[in-house]
PDB file of C-alpha atoms in Angstrom:
ATOM      1  CA  MET A1431       8.051 -24.072 -13.605  1.00 96.00           C
ATOM      2  CA  SER A1432      11.272 -23.753 -11.490  1.00 96.00           C
ATOM      3  CA  PRO A1433      12.131 -20.460 -10.032  1.00 96.00           C
ATOM      4  CA  ALA A1434      14.575 -19.916 -12.879  1.00 97.00           C
ATOM      5  CA  GLU A1435      12.119 -20.832 -15.400  1.00 98.00           C
ATOM      6  CA  LEU A1436       9.556 -18.328 -13.646  1.00 98.00           C
ATOM      7  CA  ARG A1437      12.082 -15.536 -13.807  1.00 98.00           C
ATOM      8  CA  GLU A1438      12.586 -16.087 -17.526  1.00 98.00           C
ATOM      9  CA  GLU A1439       9.070 -16.306 -18.069  1.00 98.00           C
ATOM     10  CA  PHE A1440       8.603 -12.924 -16.299  1.00 98.00           C
ATOM     11  CA  THR A1441      11.373 -11.562 -18.290  1.00 98.00           C
ATOM     12  CA  LYS A1442       9.744 -12.642 -21.588  1.00 98.00           C
ATOM     13  CA  ARG A1443       6.437 -10.923 -20.775  1.00 97.00           C
ATOM     14  CA  SER A1444       8.334  -7.672 -19.879  1.00 97.00           C
ATOM     15  CA  ALA A1445       6.987  -7.733 -16.364  1.00 98.00           C
ATOM     16  CA  ASP A1446       7.980  -4.797 -14.202  1.00 97.00           C
ATOM     17  CA  ALA A1447       6.109  -6.033 -11.084  1.00 98.00           C
ATOM     18  CA  VAL A1448       5.188  -9.786 -10.376  1.00 98.00           C
ATOM     19  CA  PHE A1449       2.464 -10.318  -7.631  1.00 97.00           C
ATOM     20  CA  ALA A1450       2.165 -13.940  -6.311  1.00 97.00           C
ATOM     21  CA  PHE A1451      -1.064 -15.417  -4.932  1.00 95.00           C
ATOM     22  CA  GLN A1452      -1.125 -18.838  -3.510  1.00 93.00           C
ATOM     23  CA  LEU A1453      -4.160 -21.108  -3.018  1.00 91.00           C
ATOM     24  CA  ARG A1454      -5.113 -24.568  -2.200  1.00 90.00           C
ATOM     25  CA  ASN A1455      -8.653 -24.121  -3.369  1.00 90.00           C
ATOM     26  CA  PRO A1456     -10.493 -23.769  -6.824  1.00 95.00           C
ATOM     27  CA  VAL A1457     -10.480 -20.090  -7.933  1.00 95.00           C
ATOM     28  CA  HIS A1458     -13.667 -18.317  -7.375  1.00 96.00           C
ATOM     29  CA  ASN A1459     -14.729 -14.857  -8.373  1.00 96.00           C
ATOM     30  CA  GLY A1460     -13.833 -13.540  -4.878  1.00 94.00           C
ATOM     31  CA  HIS A1461     -10.094 -14.649  -5.562  1.00 94.00           C
ATOM     32  CA  ALA A1462     -10.262 -13.285  -9.078  1.00 96.00           C
ATOM     33  CA  LEU A1463     -11.627  -9.878  -7.824  1.00 96.00           C
ATOM     34  CA  LEU A1464      -8.660  -9.809  -5.177  1.00 94.00           C
ATOM     35  CA  MET A1465      -6.093 -10.524  -8.107  1.00 96.00           C
ATOM     36  CA  THR A1466      -7.503  -8.092 -10.497  1.00 96.00           C
ATOM     37  CA  ASP A1467      -7.812  -5.326  -7.961  1.00 95.00           C
ATOM     38  CA  THR A1468      -4.089  -5.697  -7.026  1.00 95.00           C
ATOM     39  CA  ARG A1469      -3.152  -5.450 -10.662  1.00 97.00           C
ATOM     40  CA  ARG A1470      -5.349  -1.990 -10.915  1.00 96.00           C
ATOM     41  CA  ARG A1471      -3.471  -0.854  -7.612  1.00 95.00           C
ATOM     42  CA  LEU A1472      -0.075  -1.610  -8.940  1.00 97.00           C
ATOM     43  CA  LEU A1473      -0.948   0.130 -12.219  1.00 97.00           C
ATOM     44  CA  GLU A1474      -2.077   3.148 -10.150  1.00 97.00           C
ATOM     45  CA  MET A1475       1.353   3.005  -8.364  1.00 96.00           C
ATOM     46  CA  GLY A1476       3.052   3.599 -11.751  1.00 98.00           C
ATOM     47  CA  TYR A1477       3.930   0.170 -12.936  1.00 98.00           C
ATOM     48  CA  LYS A1478       3.571  -0.592 -16.576  1.00 98.00           C
ATOM     49  CA  ASN A1479       2.943  -4.251 -16.930  1.00 98.00           C
ATOM     50  CA  PRO A1480       2.272  -6.165 -13.432  1.00 98.00           C
ATOM     51  CA  VAL A1481       1.961  -9.980 -14.037  1.00 98.00           C
ATOM     52  CA  LEU A1482       0.313 -12.241 -11.802  1.00 98.00           C
ATOM     53  CA  LEU A1483       2.121 -15.483 -10.563  1.00 98.00           C
ATOM     54  CA  LEU A1484      -1.161 -17.601  -9.720  1.00 98.00           C
ATOM     55  CA  HIS A1485       1.005 -20.540  -7.522  1.00 97.00           C
ATOM     56  CA  PRO A1486      -1.314 -23.240  -6.299  1.00 96.00           C
ATOM     57  CA  LEU A1487       0.146 -25.675  -3.939  1.00 94.00           C
ATOM     58  CA  GLY A1488       1.124 -28.885  -5.434  1.00 94.00           C
ATOM     59  CA  GLY A1489       2.068 -30.922  -2.249  1.00 92.00           C
ATOM     60  CA  TYR A1490      -0.215 -32.546  -0.167  1.00 88.00           C
ATOM     61  CA  THR A1491      -3.156 -30.541   1.473  1.00 86.00           C
ATOM     62  CA  LYS A1492      -6.199 -31.245   3.654  1.00 82.00           C
ATOM     63  CA  ALA A1493      -7.914 -34.617   2.733  1.00 83.00           C
ATOM     64  CA  ASP A1494     -11.141 -33.033   1.639  1.00 84.00           C
ATOM     65  CA  ASP A1495      -9.438 -30.610  -0.817  1.00 88.00           C
ATOM     66  CA  VAL A1496     -10.053 -30.996  -4.592  1.00 93.00           C
ATOM     67  CA  PRO A1497      -6.792 -32.842  -5.955  1.00 94.00           C
ATOM     68  CA  LEU A1498      -4.426 -31.008  -7.874  1.00 96.00           C
ATOM     69  CA  SER A1499      -5.067 -32.383 -11.344  1.00 96.00           C
ATOM     70  CA  TRP A1500      -8.765 -31.113 -11.086  1.00 97.00           C
ATOM     71  CA  ARG A1501      -7.584 -27.692  -9.600  1.00 97.00           C
ATOM     72  CA  MET A1502      -5.509 -27.174 -12.602  1.00 97.00           C
ATOM     73  CA  LYS A1503      -8.280 -28.026 -14.862  1.00 98.00           C
ATOM     74  CA  GLN A1504     -10.351 -25.414 -13.062  1.00 97.00           C
ATOM     75  CA  HIS A1505      -7.691 -23.022 -13.043  1.00 98.00           C
ATOM     76  CA  GLU A1506      -7.575 -23.299 -16.953  1.00 97.00           C
ATOM     77  CA  LYS A1507     -11.227 -22.639 -17.295  1.00 97.00           C
ATOM     78  CA  VAL A1508     -11.017 -19.529 -15.133  1.00 97.00           C
ATOM     79  CA  LEU A1509      -8.622 -18.268 -17.812  1.00 97.00           C
ATOM     80  CA  GLU A1510     -10.370 -19.574 -20.853  1.00 97.00           C
ATOM     81  CA  ASP A1511     -13.561 -17.876 -19.555  1.00 96.00           C
ATOM     82  CA  GLY A1512     -11.787 -14.470 -19.242  1.00 96.00           C
ATOM     83  CA  VAL A1513     -12.054 -14.208 -15.282  1.00 96.00           C
ATOM     84  CA  LEU A1514      -8.164 -13.780 -15.240  1.00 97.00           C
ATOM     85  CA  ASP A1515      -6.332 -12.568 -18.262  1.00 97.00           C
ATOM     86  CA  PRO A1516      -4.036 -15.151 -19.815  1.00 97.00           C
ATOM     87  CA  GLU A1517      -1.679 -12.383 -21.297  1.00 97.00           C
ATOM     88  CA  THR A1518      -0.841 -10.997 -17.632  1.00 97.00           C
ATOM     89  CA  THR A1519      -1.161 -14.303 -15.661  1.00 98.00           C
ATOM     90  CA  VAL A1520       1.303 -17.058 -15.212  1.00 98.00           C
ATOM     91  CA  VAL A1521       0.067 -20.349 -13.673  1.00 98.00           C
ATOM     92  CA  SER A1522       2.481 -22.813 -12.073  1.00 97.00           C
ATOM     93  CA  ILE A1523       2.491 -25.318  -9.546  1.00 97.00           C
ATOM     94  CA  PHE A1524       4.330 -24.424  -6.204  1.00 96.00           C
ATOM     95  CA  PRO A1525       5.441 -28.082  -5.135  1.00 94.00           C
ATOM     96  CA  SER A1526       5.532 -27.524  -1.575  1.00 93.00           C
ATOM     97  CA  PRO A1527       3.110 -29.536   0.720  1.00 91.00           C
ATOM     98  CA  MET A1528       0.797 -27.498   3.224  1.00 87.00           C
ATOM     99  CA  HIS A1529       2.029 -28.188   6.873  1.00 86.00           C
ATOM    100  CA  TYR A1530      -0.152 -25.632   8.720  1.00 83.00           C
ATOM    101  CA  ALA A1531       3.017 -24.866  10.681  1.00 81.00           C
ATOM    102  CA  GLY A1532       2.178 -21.227  11.551  1.00 82.00           C
ATOM    103  CA  PRO A1533       4.647 -18.259  11.116  1.00 81.00           C
ATOM    104  CA  THR A1534       7.535 -20.331  10.281  1.00 85.00           C
ATOM    105  CA  GLU A1535       5.642 -21.604   7.049  1.00 88.00           C
ATOM    106  CA  VAL A1536       4.343 -18.246   6.205  1.00 88.00           C
ATOM    107  CA  GLN A1537       8.033 -17.173   5.810  1.00 91.00           C
ATOM    108  CA  TRP A1538       8.806 -20.212   3.575  1.00 92.00           C
ATOM    109  CA  HIS A1539       5.919 -19.246   1.443  1.00 92.00           C
ATOM    110  CA  ALA A1540       6.899 -15.678   1.019  1.00 93.00           C
ATOM    111  CA  LYS A1541      10.778 -16.359   0.618  1.00 94.00           C
ATOM    112  CA  ALA A1542      10.097 -19.148  -1.740  1.00 95.00           C
ATOM    113  CA  ARG A1543       8.149 -16.528  -3.930  1.00 95.00           C
ATOM    114  CA  ILE A1544      11.118 -14.128  -3.882  1.00 95.00           C
ATOM    115  CA  ASN A1545      13.206 -16.750  -5.385  1.00 95.00           C
ATOM    116  CA  ALA A1546      10.630 -17.162  -8.240  1.00 96.00           C
ATOM    117  CA  GLY A1547      10.862 -13.292  -8.946  1.00 97.00           C
ATOM    118  CA  ALA A1548       7.986 -11.944  -7.108  1.00 97.00           C
ATOM    119  CA  ASN A1549       8.235  -8.632  -5.478  1.00 95.00           C
ATOM    120  CA  PHE A1550       4.680  -8.416  -4.252  1.00 96.00           C
ATOM    121  CA  TYR A1551       2.959 -11.177  -2.179  1.00 93.00           C
ATOM    122  CA  ILE A1552      -0.737 -11.188  -1.397  1.00 90.00           C
ATOM    123  CA  VAL A1553      -1.337 -12.467   2.283  1.00 84.00           C
ATOM    124  CA  GLY A1554      -4.685 -13.776   3.470  1.00 73.00           C
ATOM    125  CA  ARG A1555      -6.158 -14.366   6.843  1.00 68.00           C
ATOM    126  CA  ASP A1556      -4.820 -16.966   8.962  1.00 67.00           C
ATOM    127  CA  PRO A1557      -2.328 -18.520   6.493  1.00 70.00           C
ATOM    128  CA  ALA A1558      -0.750 -21.630   7.627  1.00 69.00           C
ATOM    129  CA  GLY A1559      -2.897 -21.415  10.768  1.00 73.00           C
ATOM    130  CA  MET A1560      -2.136 -23.871  13.243  1.00 78.00           C
ATOM    131  CA  SER A1561      -5.098 -25.197  15.654  1.00 81.00           C
ATOM    132  CA  HIS A1562      -4.812 -25.755  19.317  1.00 86.00           C
ATOM    133  CA  PRO A1563      -3.983 -29.770  20.154  1.00 86.00           C
ATOM    134  CA  VAL A1564      -6.586 -29.755  22.633  1.00 91.00           C
ATOM    135  CA  GLU A1565      -8.796 -26.851  22.753  1.00 91.00           C
ATOM    136  CA  LYS A1566     -11.219 -25.754  19.757  1.00 88.00           C
ATOM    137  CA  ARG A1567      -9.300 -22.595  18.866  1.00 86.00           C
ATOM    138  CA  ASP A1568      -6.356 -21.426  16.749  1.00 83.00           C
ATOM    139  CA  LEU A1569      -2.744 -21.095  18.407  1.00 84.00           C
ATOM    140  CA  TYR A1570      -2.306 -17.729  16.413  1.00 80.00           C
ATOM    141  CA  ASP A1571      -4.226 -14.486  15.614  1.00 79.00           C
ATOM    142  CA  ALA A1572      -5.876 -14.468  12.225  1.00 76.00           C
ATOM    143  CA  ASP A1573      -3.535 -11.575  11.236  1.00 78.00           C
ATOM    144  CA  HIS A1574      -0.515 -13.325  12.535  1.00 81.00           C
ATOM    145  CA  GLY A1575       0.963 -13.974   8.819  1.00 80.00           C
ATOM    146  CA  LYS A1576       0.855 -10.359   8.005  1.00 80.00           C
ATOM    147  CA  LYS A1577       2.578  -9.308  11.291  1.00 83.00           C
ATOM    148  CA  VAL A1578       5.296 -11.890  10.954  1.00 85.00           C
ATOM    149  CA  LEU A1579       6.002 -10.839   7.374  1.00 86.00           C
ATOM    150  CA  SER A1580       6.257  -7.274   8.044  1.00 84.00           C
ATOM    151  CA  MET A1581       9.068  -8.085  10.726  1.00 85.00           C
ATOM    152  CA  ALA A1582      10.791 -11.160   9.395  1.00 85.00           C
ATOM    153  CA  PRO A1583      14.366 -10.583   8.330  1.00 84.00           C
ATOM    154  CA  GLY A1584      15.275 -11.251   4.710  1.00 85.00           C
ATOM    155  CA  LEU A1585      11.820 -10.054   3.171  1.00 87.00           C
ATOM    156  CA  GLU A1586      12.873  -6.366   2.525  1.00 84.00           C
ATOM    157  CA  ARG A1587      12.555  -6.986  -1.232  1.00 86.00           C
ATOM    158  CA  LEU A1588       9.033  -8.373  -1.032  1.00 91.00           C
ATOM    159  CA  ASN A1589       6.046  -5.965  -0.451  1.00 93.00           C
ATOM    160  CA  ILE A1590       3.165  -7.506   1.564  1.00 88.00           C
ATOM    161  CA  LEU A1591      -0.280  -6.987   0.232  1.00 87.00           C
ATOM    162  CA  PRO A1592      -2.901  -7.907   2.823  1.00 80.00           C
ATOM    163  CA  PHE A1593      -5.914  -9.873   1.614  1.00 80.00           C
ATOM    164  CA  LYS A1594      -9.149  -7.889   1.374  1.00 83.00           C
ATOM    165  CA  VAL A1595     -12.300  -9.954   2.458  1.00 90.00           C
ATOM    166  CA  ALA A1596     -14.666 -10.425  -0.559  1.00 93.00           C
ATOM    167  CA  ALA A1597     -18.176 -12.020  -0.207  1.00 95.00           C
ATOM    168  CA  TYR A1598     -21.378 -12.558  -2.291  1.00 97.00           C
ATOM    169  CA  ASP A1599     -23.140  -9.241  -2.600  1.00 97.00           C
ATOM    170  CA  LYS A1600     -26.622  -9.913  -3.008  1.00 96.00           C
ATOM    171  CA  THR A1601     -27.507  -6.440  -4.181  1.00 96.00           C
ATOM    172  CA  GLN A1602     -25.156  -6.609  -6.969  1.00 96.00           C
ATOM    173  CA  GLY A1603     -25.256 -10.541  -7.606  1.00 96.00           C
ATOM    174  CA  LYS A1604     -21.499 -10.763  -7.826  1.00 96.00           C
ATOM    175  CA  MET A1605     -18.459 -11.307  -5.590  1.00 97.00           C
ATOM    176  CA  ALA A1606     -17.354  -7.653  -4.202  1.00 97.00           C
ATOM    177  CA  PHE A1607     -15.318  -6.550  -1.043  1.00 95.00           C
ATOM    178  CA  PHE A1608     -17.264  -6.875   1.918  1.00 95.00           C
ATOM    179  CA  ASP A1609     -18.664  -3.581   3.419  1.00 96.00           C
ATOM    180  CA  PRO A1610     -19.110  -3.609   7.255  1.00 95.00           C
ATOM    181  CA  THR A1611     -21.762  -0.755   6.960  1.00 97.00           C
ATOM    182  CA  ARG A1612     -24.164  -3.442   5.305  1.00 97.00           C
ATOM    183  CA  PRO A1613     -23.486  -6.667   6.416  1.00 96.00           C
ATOM    184  CA  GLN A1614     -26.927  -8.001   5.711  1.00 97.00           C
ATOM    185  CA  ASP A1615     -26.263  -7.561   1.991  1.00 97.00           C
ATOM    186  CA  PHE A1616     -23.498 -10.191   2.068  1.00 97.00           C
ATOM    187  CA  LEU A1617     -23.280 -13.987   1.676  1.00 96.00           C
ATOM    188  CA  PHE A1618     -20.324 -15.763   2.751  1.00 95.00           C
ATOM    189  CA  ILE A1619     -19.841 -19.070   0.911  1.00 93.00           C
ATOM    190  CA  SER A1620     -17.429 -21.312   2.810  1.00 86.00           C
ATOM    191  CA  GLY A1621     -15.495 -23.913   1.040  1.00 83.00           C
ATOM    192  CA  THR A1622     -17.565 -26.677   2.873  1.00 84.00           C
ATOM    193  CA  LYS A1623     -20.875 -25.027   1.183  1.00 91.00           C
ATOM    194  CA  MET A1624     -19.105 -24.964  -2.150  1.00 92.00           C
ATOM    195  CA  ARG A1625     -18.193 -28.616  -1.765  1.00 89.00           C
ATOM    196  CA  THR A1626     -21.660 -29.568  -0.915  1.00 91.00           C
ATOM    197  CA  LEU A1627     -23.325 -27.655  -3.679  1.00 94.00           C
ATOM    198  CA  ALA A1628     -20.790 -29.309  -6.119  1.00 94.00           C
ATOM    199  CA  ARG A1629     -21.482 -32.819  -4.871  1.00 92.00           C
ATOM    200  CA  ASN A1630     -25.041 -32.363  -5.088  1.00 93.00           C
ATOM    201  CA  LYS A1631     -24.772 -30.733  -8.676  1.00 93.00           C
ATOM    202  CA  GLU A1632     -26.392 -27.665  -7.523  1.00 95.00           C
ATOM    203  CA  ASN A1633     -25.339 -24.063  -8.687  1.00 95.00           C
ATOM    204  CA  PRO A1634     -24.053 -21.246  -6.499  1.00 95.00           C
ATOM    205  CA  PRO A1635     -25.233 -18.002  -6.801  1.00 96.00           C
ATOM    206  CA  ASP A1636     -24.781 -16.328 -10.394  1.00 95.00           C
ATOM    207  CA  GLY A1637     -21.502 -14.526 -10.294  1.00 95.00           C
ATOM    208  CA  PHE A1638     -19.768 -16.838  -7.630  1.00 97.00           C
ATOM    209  CA  MET A1639     -17.598 -18.685 -10.083  1.00 97.00           C
ATOM    210  CA  CYS A1640     -17.278 -18.906 -13.812  1.00 97.00           C
ATOM    211  CA  PRO A1641     -19.688 -21.587 -15.561  1.00 96.00           C
ATOM    212  CA  GLY A1642     -16.664 -23.622 -17.113  1.00 97.00           C
ATOM    213  CA  GLY A1643     -14.665 -23.761 -13.700  1.00 97.00           C
ATOM    214  CA  TRP A1644     -17.722 -24.705 -11.739  1.00 97.00           C
ATOM    215  CA  LYS A1645     -18.651 -27.500 -14.271  1.00 97.00           C
ATOM    216  CA  VAL A1646     -15.016 -29.032 -13.530  1.00 97.00           C
ATOM    217  CA  LEU A1647     -15.827 -29.039  -9.892  1.00 96.00           C
ATOM    218  CA  VAL A1648     -19.247 -30.885 -10.355  1.00 96.00           C
ATOM    219  CA  GLU A1649     -17.280 -33.431 -12.761  1.00 97.00           C
ATOM    220  CA  TYR A1650     -14.790 -33.972 -10.080  1.00 96.00           C
ATOM    221  CA  TYR A1651     -17.332 -34.708  -7.323  1.00 95.00           C
ATOM    222  CA  ASP A1652     -19.392 -36.998  -9.780  1.00 94.00           C
ATOM    223  CA  SER A1653     -16.266 -38.924 -10.394  1.00 94.00           C
ATOM    224  CA  VAL A1654     -15.840 -39.838  -6.839  1.00 90.00           C
ATOM    225  CA  ALA A1655     -19.400 -40.208  -5.735  1.00 80.00           C
ATOM    226  CA  PRO A1656     -20.483 -43.679  -4.939  1.00 75.00           C
ATOM    227  CA  ALA A1657     -22.966 -45.277  -7.289  1.00 54.00           C
ATOM    228  CA  ASP A1658     -26.017 -45.345  -5.056  1.00 45.00           C
ATOM    229  CA  SER A1659     -25.200 -41.697  -3.448  1.00 52.00           C
ATOM    230  CA  GLY A1660     -27.994 -39.355  -3.000  1.00 53.00           C
ATOM    231  CA  LYS A1661     -27.675 -35.611  -1.885  1.00 57.00           C
ATOM    232  CA  VAL A1662     -24.855 -34.951   0.425  1.00 51.00           C
ATOM    233  CA  PRO A1663     -26.198 -33.306   3.516  1.00 48.00           C
ATOM    234  CA  GLU A1664     -24.548 -30.033   4.385  1.00 51.00           C
ATOM    235  CA  ALA A1665     -22.300 -30.195   7.224  1.00 47.00           C
ATOM    236  CA  VAL A1666     -23.189 -29.088  10.593  1.00 42.00           C
ATOM    237  CA  PRO A1667     -20.637 -27.222  12.539  1.00 45.00           C
ATOM    238  CA  ALA A1668     -19.705 -28.801  15.892  1.00 40.00           C
TER     239      ALA A1668
END
């Protein structure tokens, strides 16, 4: 939907707050926890009907990312399985590519959401991070996005919501916000690990992703797997 169409949709839904979440990956329950917790916080602030704009990137992303068409199928299952509430969620493709262009791109992402009617924007760690051309490090601090958006002109109408870190809580058997006082209880499942499990048709821990959404991922990797493929070995960090 265009920005004008999104604004019209939010008016139809009588939204008194719109919070945007951008992603280029399938939605797991950690993402969903962050989004549902944001809505809870907005209700506590006095808003009556906060609406989520789930705004996946529609332009090019990294070569090993799940293609947009399959991500949209996965997002549909997340709504069908009730992980996110269809009544308070608008899913729309954000047609921008991902440039990994650092602070400039972070401002573009935020300002584009203002045009679409959002007044709250969830910002993660290292958004649009840029790698050093020679050394094995990032050019910017992991919190650079949050810092830039707090200072950038033209963003006065947008409230920046820092991304809380979620991980799999082994004691509860579900995704939860990371508790630094008991790090041994948490399991961080990286995108690489998730892709490896899906390629090998193995299941993640119960509570990591809704079953319908995980089935879509497995089907995608099955559709692109060579006919003679065996198990994919997990990537070893350099």
